[in-house]
CSV table of C-alpha atoms in Angstrom, one decimal:
chain,number,residue,atom,x,y,z
A,1,MET,CA,-67.5,-60.0,26.8
A,2,GLN,CA,-66.8,-59.3,30.5
A,3,ILE,CA,-65.2,-55.9,30.2
A,4,LYS,CA,-66.3,-54.5,33.5
A,5,LYS,CA,-65.2,-57.6,35.4
A,6,SER,CA,-61.8,-57.5,33.7
A,7,ILE,CA,-61.4,-53.8,34.7
A,8,ASP,CA,-62.4,-54.6,38.3
A,9,ARG,CA,-59.5,-57.2,38.6
A,10,VAL,CA,-57.0,-54.3,38.2
A,11,PRO,CA,-56.3,-52.4,41.4
A,12,GLY,CA,-58.1,-49.1,41.2
A,13,GLY,CA,-59.1,-50.3,37.7
A,14,LEU,CA,-62.2,-48.0,37.3
A,15,MET,CA,-59.8,-45.0,37.5
A,16,VAL,CA,-56.5,-46.5,36.2
A,17,VAL,CA,-57.7,-48.3,33.1
A,18,PRO,CA,-59.6,-45.4,31.5
A,19,LEU,CA,-56.8,-43.0,32.5
A,20,LEU,CA,-54.1,-45.2,30.8
A,21,MET,CA,-56.4,-45.6,27.7
A,22,GLY,CA,-56.7,-41.9,27.4
A,23,ALA,CA,-52.9,-41.4,27.9
A,24,LEU,CA,-52.2,-44.1,25.3
A,25,LEU,CA,-54.4,-42.5,22.7
A,26,ASN,CA,-53.0,-39.0,23.5
A,27,THR,CA,-49.4,-40.4,23.3
A,28,VAL,CA,-50.2,-41.7,19.8
A,29,ASP,CA,-51.9,-38.4,19.0
A,30,GLN,CA,-48.7,-36.5,20.0
A,31,ILE,CA,-46.4,-38.6,17.9
A,32,HIS,CA,-48.2,-37.1,14.8
A,33,VAL,CA,-48.1,-40.2,12.6
A,34,PRO,CA,-48.4,-39.0,9.0
A,35,PHE,CA,-50.9,-41.8,8.1
A,36,ILE,CA,-53.2,-40.8,10.9
A,37,MET,CA,-52.9,-37.1,10.2
A,38,ASN,CA,-53.7,-37.5,6.5
A,39,LEU,CA,-56.8,-39.6,7.4
A,40,LEU,CA,-57.9,-36.9,9.9
A,41,LYS,CA,-57.3,-34.2,7.2
A,42,ARG,CA,-59.5,-36.1,4.7
A,43,LEU,CA,-62.2,-36.3,7.3
A,44,GLY,CA,-62.2,-32.5,7.6
A,45,VAL,CA,-60.5,-32.1,10.9
A,46,ALA,CA,-59.0,-28.6,11.3
A,47,ALA,CA,-55.3,-28.3,12.0
A,48,ASN,CA,-54.2,-27.0,15.4
A,49,GLU,CA,-52.1,-23.9,16.0
A,50,ALA,CA,-48.9,-25.9,15.3
A,51,GLY,CA,-50.3,-27.2,12.0
A,52,TYR,CA,-50.9,-30.8,13.2
A,53,TYR,CA,-54.1,-32.9,12.9
A,54,GLU,CA,-55.1,-34.7,16.1
A,55,PHE,CA,-58.1,-36.9,16.8
A,56,PHE,CA,-58.5,-35.4,20.3
A,57,GLN,CA,-58.9,-32.0,18.6
A,58,ILE,CA,-61.9,-32.9,16.3
A,59,GLY,CA,-64.3,-30.6,18.1
A,60,GLY,CA,-67.9,-31.2,18.9
A,61,PHE,CA,-69.3,-33.5,21.7
A,62,ALA,CA,-66.4,-35.9,21.3
A,63,GLN,CA,-63.7,-33.4,22.2
A,64,ALA,CA,-65.9,-31.9,24.9
A,65,LEU,CA,-66.3,-35.2,26.6
A,66,PHE,CA,-63.1,-37.0,26.0
A,67,LYS,CA,-60.5,-34.2,26.0
A,68,ASP,CA,-61.8,-30.9,27.4
A,69,GLY,CA,-64.3,-32.2,30.0
A,70,ALA,CA,-61.9,-33.3,32.8
A,71,LEU,CA,-62.6,-30.3,35.2
A,72,THR,CA,-66.4,-30.4,34.6
A,73,LEU,CA,-66.5,-34.1,35.2
A,74,CYS,CA,-64.3,-33.8,38.3
A,75,ALA,CA,-66.6,-31.2,39.7
A,76,LEU,CA,-69.6,-33.5,39.1
A,77,PHE,CA,-67.7,-36.4,40.8
A,78,LEU,CA,-67.0,-34.1,43.8
A,79,PHE,CA,-70.7,-33.1,44.0
A,80,CYS,CA,-71.9,-36.7,44.0
A,81,ALA,CA,-69.2,-37.8,46.4
A,82,GLY,CA,-70.2,-35.0,48.8
A,83,SER,CA,-73.8,-36.2,48.7
A,84,GLN,CA,-72.7,-39.5,50.2
A,85,MET,CA,-70.8,-38.0,53.2
A,86,ASN,CA,-72.9,-38.7,56.2
A,87,ILE,CA,-71.8,-36.6,59.2
A,88,ARG,CA,-74.1,-38.5,61.6
A,89,VAL,CA,-71.8,-41.3,62.9
A,90,GLY,CA,-71.4,-43.1,66.2
A,91,GLY,CA,-69.1,-41.9,69.0
A,92,ARG,CA,-66.3,-44.4,68.5
A,93,ALA,CA,-66.5,-44.2,64.7
A,94,LEU,CA,-66.3,-40.4,64.9
A,95,LYS,CA,-63.3,-40.6,67.3
A,96,LYS,CA,-61.5,-43.0,65.0
A,97,GLY,CA,-62.4,-41.1,61.9
A,98,VAL,CA,-61.0,-37.8,63.4
A,99,ILE,CA,-57.8,-39.5,64.5
A,100,LEU,CA,-57.2,-41.1,61.2
A,101,THR,CA,-58.0,-38.1,59.1
A,102,SER,CA,-55.9,-35.6,61.2
A,103,SER,CA,-52.9,-37.9,61.6
A,104,LYS,CA,-52.9,-38.9,57.9
A,105,TYR,CA,-53.1,-35.2,56.9
A,106,MET,CA,-50.3,-34.2,59.3
A,107,ALA,CA,-48.1,-36.9,58.0
A,108,GLY,CA,-48.6,-35.8,54.4
A,109,VAL,CA,-48.0,-32.2,55.1
A,110,VAL,CA,-44.9,-32.8,57.2
A,111,VAL,CA,-43.3,-35.2,54.6
A,112,GLY,CA,-44.2,-32.8,51.8
A,113,LEU,CA,-42.7,-29.8,53.6
A,114,VAL,CA,-39.5,-31.7,54.6
A,115,TRP,CA,-39.1,-33.1,51.1
A,116,GLY,CA,-39.4,-29.6,49.7
A,117,LEU,CA,-37.1,-28.0,52.2
A,118,LEU,CA,-34.4,-30.7,51.6
A,119,SER,CA,-34.6,-30.6,47.8
A,120,ASP,CA,-37.1,-28.3,46.0
A,121,PRO,CA,-40.8,-27.8,46.5
A,122,VAL,CA,-41.5,-27.8,42.7
A,123,ASN,CA,-39.1,-30.3,41.3
A,124,GLY,CA,-37.5,-32.0,44.3
A,125,PHE,CA,-35.6,-35.3,44.6
A,126,LEU,CA,-36.9,-37.9,42.1
A,127,GLY,CA,-38.9,-35.1,40.5
A,128,LEU,CA,-41.5,-35.2,43.4
A,129,SER,CA,-43.2,-31.9,44.1
A,130,THR,CA,-44.6,-30.9,47.5
A,131,MET,CA,-48.1,-30.8,45.9
A,132,ALA,CA,-47.8,-34.4,44.6
A,133,ILE,CA,-46.7,-35.7,48.0
A,134,ILE,CA,-49.5,-34.0,49.9
A,135,ALA,CA,-52.1,-34.9,47.4
A,136,ALA,CA,-51.1,-38.6,47.4
A,137,MET,CA,-50.5,-39.0,51.1
A,138,THR,CA,-53.5,-37.2,52.5
A,139,ASN,CA,-56.2,-38.8,50.4
A,140,GLY,CA,-56.9,-42.5,51.1
A,141,ASN,CA,-58.8,-45.1,49.1
A,142,GLY,CA,-62.1,-45.1,50.9
A,143,GLY,CA,-63.5,-48.2,49.1
A,144,MET,CA,-60.5,-50.3,50.0
A,145,PHE,CA,-60.6,-49.0,53.6
A,146,ALA,CA,-64.2,-50.1,53.9
A,147,ALA,CA,-63.5,-53.5,52.4
A,148,LEU,CA,-60.5,-54.2,54.5
A,149,THR,CA,-62.0,-53.0,57.8
A,150,GLY,CA,-65.2,-54.9,57.0
A,151,GLN,CA,-63.1,-58.1,56.7
A,152,TYR,CA,-60.5,-57.5,59.4
A,153,GLY,CA,-61.8,-54.7,61.6
A,154,ASN,CA,-64.8,-54.0,63.8
A,155,ARG,CA,-67.9,-51.9,63.3
A,156,SER,CA,-66.5,-48.6,64.5
A,157,ASP,CA,-63.5,-49.1,62.1
A,158,VAL,CA,-66.0,-49.4,59.2
A,159,GLY,CA,-68.0,-46.4,60.6
A,160,ALA,CA,-64.9,-44.2,60.4
A,161,THR,CA,-65.3,-44.2,56.7
A,162,ALA,CA,-67.9,-41.5,57.0
A,163,VAL,CA,-65.4,-39.1,58.5
A,164,LEU,CA,-62.5,-40.2,56.2
A,165,SER,CA,-64.7,-39.3,53.2
A,166,LEU,CA,-64.0,-35.6,54.2
A,167,ASN,CA,-60.4,-36.0,52.8
A,168,ASP,CA,-61.8,-36.8,49.3
A,169,GLY,CA,-60.8,-34.2,46.8
A,170,PRO,CA,-58.2,-31.3,46.6
A,171,PHE,CA,-59.4,-29.1,49.5
A,172,PHE,CA,-56.9,-30.4,52.1
A,173,THR,CA,-54.1,-30.1,49.6
A,174,LEU,CA,-55.1,-26.5,48.8
A,175,MET,CA,-55.2,-25.8,52.5
A,176,ALA,CA,-51.7,-27.2,53.1
A,177,LEU,CA,-50.2,-25.3,50.1
A,178,GLY,CA,-51.9,-22.1,51.5
A,179,MET,CA,-50.2,-22.7,54.9
A,180,MET,CA,-46.9,-23.1,53.1
A,181,GLY,CA,-47.1,-19.7,51.5
A,182,ALA,CA,-49.0,-20.2,48.3
A,183,ASN,CA,-51.3,-17.2,48.0
A,184,PHE,CA,-54.7,-18.8,47.1
A,185,PRO,CA,-57.6,-16.4,47.6
A,186,LEU,CA,-60.6,-17.4,49.6
A,187,VAL,CA,-62.6,-17.7,46.4
A,188,ALA,CA,-60.2,-20.5,45.2
A,189,PHE,CA,-61.1,-22.6,48.3
A,190,ILE,CA,-64.8,-21.9,47.8
A,191,ALA,CA,-64.7,-22.7,44.1
A,192,VAL,CA,-63.2,-26.1,44.9
A,193,LEU,CA,-65.2,-26.9,48.0
A,194,LEU,CA,-68.6,-25.6,46.8
A,195,PRO,CA,-69.6,-28.7,44.8
A,196,ILE,CA,-68.7,-31.0,47.8
A,197,LEU,CA,-70.6,-28.8,50.3
A,198,LEU,CA,-73.7,-28.5,48.1
A,199,GLY,CA,-73.7,-32.3,47.5
A,200,MET,CA,-73.2,-32.9,51.2
A,201,LEU,CA,-76.0,-30.5,52.1
A,202,LEU,CA,-78.5,-32.0,49.7
A,203,GLY,CA,-77.5,-35.6,50.5
A,204,ASN,CA,-78.1,-35.1,54.2
A,205,LEU,CA,-81.3,-33.1,53.8
A,206,ASP,CA,-83.0,-35.7,51.5
A,207,GLY,CA,-82.3,-39.4,51.5
A,208,ASP,CA,-83.8,-39.7,48.0
A,209,ILE,CA,-81.4,-37.2,46.6
A,210,ARG,CA,-78.6,-39.0,48.3
A,211,GLU,CA,-79.7,-42.3,46.7
A,212,PHE,CA,-80.2,-40.6,43.3
A,213,LEU,CA,-76.6,-39.2,43.3
A,214,SER,CA,-74.9,-42.3,44.7
A,215,ALA,CA,-74.5,-43.7,41.2
A,216,GLY,CA,-72.5,-40.6,40.1
A,217,GLU,CA,-69.8,-41.4,42.7
A,218,THR,CA,-68.6,-44.3,40.5
A,219,LEU,CA,-70.3,-43.6,37.2
A,220,VAL,CA,-68.3,-40.4,36.5
A,221,ILE,CA,-64.9,-41.8,37.5
A,222,PRO,CA,-64.0,-43.5,34.2
A,223,PHE,CA,-65.1,-40.5,32.2
A,224,PHE,CA,-63.0,-37.9,34.1
A,225,ALA,CA,-60.1,-40.5,34.3
A,226,PHE,CA,-60.1,-40.8,30.5
A,227,ALA,CA,-60.2,-37.1,30.1
A,228,LEU,CA,-57.3,-36.6,32.5
A,229,GLY,CA,-55.4,-39.3,30.7
A,230,ALA,CA,-56.0,-37.5,27.4
A,231,GLY,CA,-53.9,-34.7,28.8
A,232,MET,CA,-51.0,-37.0,29.6
A,233,ASN,CA,-48.2,-38.5,27.6
A,234,LEU,CA,-47.1,-42.1,28.4
A,235,SER,CA,-43.5,-41.0,27.8
A,236,ASN,CA,-43.8,-39.7,31.4
A,237,PHE,CA,-44.4,-43.2,32.6
A,238,LEU,CA,-41.4,-44.5,30.6
A,239,ASN,CA,-39.3,-41.9,32.3
A,240,PRO,CA,-37.5,-43.8,35.1
A,241,GLU,CA,-37.6,-40.7,37.3
A,242,VAL,CA,-41.4,-40.6,37.2
A,243,LEU,CA,-41.7,-44.3,37.8
A,244,LEU,CA,-39.3,-44.3,40.7
A,245,ALA,CA,-41.0,-41.2,42.1
A,246,GLY,CA,-44.4,-42.9,42.0
A,247,ILE,CA,-43.1,-46.0,43.8
A,248,ALA,CA,-41.3,-43.8,46.3
A,249,LEU,CA,-44.5,-41.9,46.9
A,250,ALA,CA,-46.4,-45.2,47.5
A,251,LEU,CA,-43.8,-46.4,50.0
A,252,MET,CA,-43.9,-43.1,51.8
A,253,THR,CA,-47.7,-43.2,51.9
A,254,VAL,CA,-47.8,-46.7,53.4
A,255,ILE,CA,-44.9,-46.3,55.8
A,256,PHE,CA,-45.2,-42.7,57.0
A,257,SER,CA,-49.0,-42.1,56.9
A,258,GLY,CA,-49.7,-45.6,58.1
A,259,GLY,CA,-47.1,-45.3,60.8
A,260,ALA,CA,-48.5,-41.9,61.9
A,261,MET,CA,-52.1,-43.2,62.1
A,262,ALA,CA,-51.0,-46.3,64.1
A,263,PHE,CA,-49.0,-44.1,66.5
A,264,ALA,CA,-52.0,-41.9,66.9
A,265,PHE,CA,-54.1,-44.9,67.7
A,266,LYS,CA,-51.6,-46.0,70.3
A,267,ILE,CA,-51.7,-42.5,71.9
A,268,PHE,CA,-55.5,-42.7,72.2
A,269,ARG,CA,-55.2,-46.3,73.6
A,270,GLU,CA,-56.8,-48.1,70.7
A,271,LYS,CA,-55.9,-51.8,70.8
A,272,SER,CA,-56.4,-52.7,67.1
A,273,PHE,CA,-54.4,-50.9,64.4
A,274,ILE,CA,-56.3,-52.5,61.4
A,275,ALA,CA,-58.0,-49.2,60.5
A,276,ALA,CA,-54.7,-47.3,60.6
A,277,TRP,CA,-53.0,-49.5,58.1
A,278,ALA,CA,-56.2,-49.9,56.0
A,279,GLU,CA,-56.1,-46.2,55.4
A,280,ALA,CA,-52.4,-46.0,54.4
A,281,SER,CA,-53.2,-45.8,50.7
A,282,THR,CA,-53.4,-43.2,47.9
A,283,ALA,CA,-57.0,-42.8,46.5
A,284,GLY,CA,-57.6,-43.2,42.8
A,285,ASN,CA,-59.5,-39.9,42.8
A,286,ALA,CA,-56.3,-38.1,44.1
A,287,VAL,CA,-55.2,-38.3,40.5
A,288,ALA,CA,-57.6,-35.4,39.8
A,289,THR,CA,-56.1,-33.2,42.5
A,290,PRO,CA,-53.2,-31.7,40.5
A,291,ALA,CA,-55.7,-30.5,37.8
A,292,ALA,CA,-58.0,-29.0,40.5
A,293,ILE,CA,-55.0,-27.2,42.1
A,294,ALA,CA,-54.0,-25.8,38.7
A,295,ALA,CA,-57.6,-24.6,38.2
A,296,ALA,CA,-57.5,-22.9,41.6
A,297,ALA,CA,-54.2,-21.3,40.7
A,298,SER,CA,-55.7,-19.9,37.6
A,299,VAL,CA,-58.5,-18.4,39.7
A,300,ALA,CA,-55.9,-16.9,42.0
A,301,ALA,CA,-53.9,-15.4,39.1
A,302,GLY,CA,-57.1,-14.0,37.6
A,303,SER,CA,-58.0,-12.2,40.8
A,304,GLY,CA,-54.4,-10.8,41.1
A,305,LEU,CA,-53.6,-12.6,44.4
A,306,MET,CA,-51.1,-14.9,42.7
A,307,ASP,CA,-48.4,-14.1,40.2
A,308,ALA,CA,-49.2,-15.5,36.7
A,309,GLN,CA,-45.7,-17.2,36.7
A,310,GLU,CA,-46.5,-18.9,40.0
A,311,ALA,CA,-49.8,-20.1,38.6
A,312,LEU,CA,-48.0,-21.5,35.6
A,313,ILE,CA,-45.8,-23.6,37.8
A,314,TYR,CA,-48.8,-25.4,39.2
A,315,GLN,CA,-50.2,-25.9,35.7
A,316,ASN,CA,-47.0,-27.3,34.4
A,317,LEU,CA,-46.9,-29.8,37.3
A,318,VAL,CA,-50.2,-31.4,36.3
A,319,GLY,CA,-48.9,-34.0,33.9
A,320,THR,CA,-45.9,-35.2,36.0
A,321,ALA,CA,-47.8,-35.1,39.3
A,322,THR,CA,-50.8,-36.9,37.8
A,323,ALA,CA,-48.5,-39.7,36.5
A,324,GLN,CA,-46.7,-40.0,39.9
A,325,ILE,CA,-49.9,-40.1,41.9
A,326,SER,CA,-51.4,-42.7,39.5
A,327,ILE,CA,-48.4,-45.0,40.1
A,328,SER,CA,-48.7,-44.5,43.8
A,329,SER,CA,-52.5,-45.3,43.7
A,330,ILE,CA,-51.8,-48.6,41.9
A,331,SER,CA,-48.9,-49.5,44.1
A,332,THR,CA,-50.7,-48.8,47.4
A,333,ALA,CA,-53.7,-50.8,46.2
A,334,LEU,CA,-51.4,-53.8,46.0
A,335,LEU,CA,-49.3,-53.0,49.2
A,336,VAL,CA,-52.0,-52.0,51.7
A,337,PRO,CA,-54.0,-55.3,51.7
A,338,ILE,CA,-50.7,-57.2,52.3
A,339,VAL,CA,-49.8,-54.8,55.2
A,340,VAL,CA,-53.3,-55.2,56.8
A,341,ILE,CA,-53.1,-59.0,56.6
A,342,LEU,CA,-49.6,-58.9,58.2
A,343,ALA,CA,-50.9,-56.5,60.9
A,344,ASP,CA,-53.9,-58.8,61.6
A,345,LYS,CA,-51.6,-61.8,62.0
A,346,TYR,CA,-49.3,-59.9,64.3
A,347,GLN,CA,-52.2,-58.6,66.5
A,348,LYS,CA,-53.6,-62.1,66.8
A,349,ARG,CA,-50.3,-63.4,68.1
A,350,LYS,CA,-50.6,-60.7,70.7
A,351,GLY,CA,-54.1,-61.8,71.6
A,352,ILE,CA,-55.8,-58.9,69.9
A,353,ASP,CA,-58.7,-59.7,67.5
A,354,GLY,CA,-59.4,-56.8,65.2
A,355,LYS,CA,-63.0,-57.7,64.9
A,356,VAL,CA,-63.6,-57.2,68.7
A,357,GLU,CA,-64.3,-53.8,70.2
A,358,PHE,CA,-62.2,-53.0,73.3
A,359,TYR,CA,-64.0,-50.5,75.4
A,360,GLN,CA,-63.7,-51.8,79.0
A,361,SER,CA,-60.7,-53.1,80.8
A,362,PRO,CA,-57.6,-54.0,78.8
A,363,ASN,CA,-58.0,-57.6,79.8
A,364,LYS,CA,-61.6,-57.9,78.8
A,365,GLN,CA,-62.7,-58.2,75.2
A,366,ILE,CA,-66.2,-57.2,74.4
A,367,ASP,CA,-67.8,-58.5,71.3
A,368,GLU,CA,-69.4,-55.6,69.4
A,369,ASN,CA,-72.4,-57.7,68.6
A,370,ASN,CA,-72.9,-58.9,72.2
A,371,PRO,CA,-71.7,-56.3,74.6
A,372,ALA,CA,-73.5,-57.7,77.6
């Protein structure tokens, strides 16, 4: 059986397929089918507080891994991802990475803020929260960016991946919510950022550690995706509002974040916009951001710097926001390659080859592999 190859054919499959499997099983669990509950009771499963028997509440290693381990596994993923962040990049790659990261971040914050002001920051138009918008729009799919720039872009485009990896995880979303008035204490930022920083430090100090942890960047994904899915109910996906919200989120990510990055490239006189459109996606790991934000809110409430009711708002948003971001991740994985191909064709009609570095006069193209 070629299970892995089948999963890889699905856009963002390593994240999406386990997440949907976990959500499907949890949905069946929450229906409380009498036959299943009687079987669980005979096996000796203890009833929950509401008196129901659920296979995700059987205890032991199974429950710890498949139901309760989402945050721990997310933290391990962030640690391993941080170890692969190489801050030593070339000048042009550094420039492009900074432009892309900052403009994508600003686009997400502005759209999230405006959306919240025009409707509601918690349950806005189409049920989209400011948190979901910022989480989806500011975190791009690094693997897809590397693949698309490798095929249609030049070497400095690909090199920008090192800087873009800084937007992995919930830190930028936390920072944006803090600027908008959410009272997260410094320790909440440290608690979220520490695994990334420690991983980054070790990965840059020792190449062997970097290589050792590289497997964890992908190995952990299906496990924490399944655990996240085990906290979701597929009835959310069947809700037209959630589905429409996810698609709207994907379109905003492609149009507004991609447009902002392309405009920033134009300001800085970059000729090719392949990298800008290649980054106009929602990363699969952004699905974990609502849970991380909720955990940070719990820390804030525990320290007395956030009202318990406000923390509860973030915790209640996790299921819906996770579903919306999942839909956006799948949708942008389908849309962005199409947009990049169209952008490449448009540029070539204008005489611009995305694979060529333009670093002298506007009328002279210099091949990156033969600059002489």
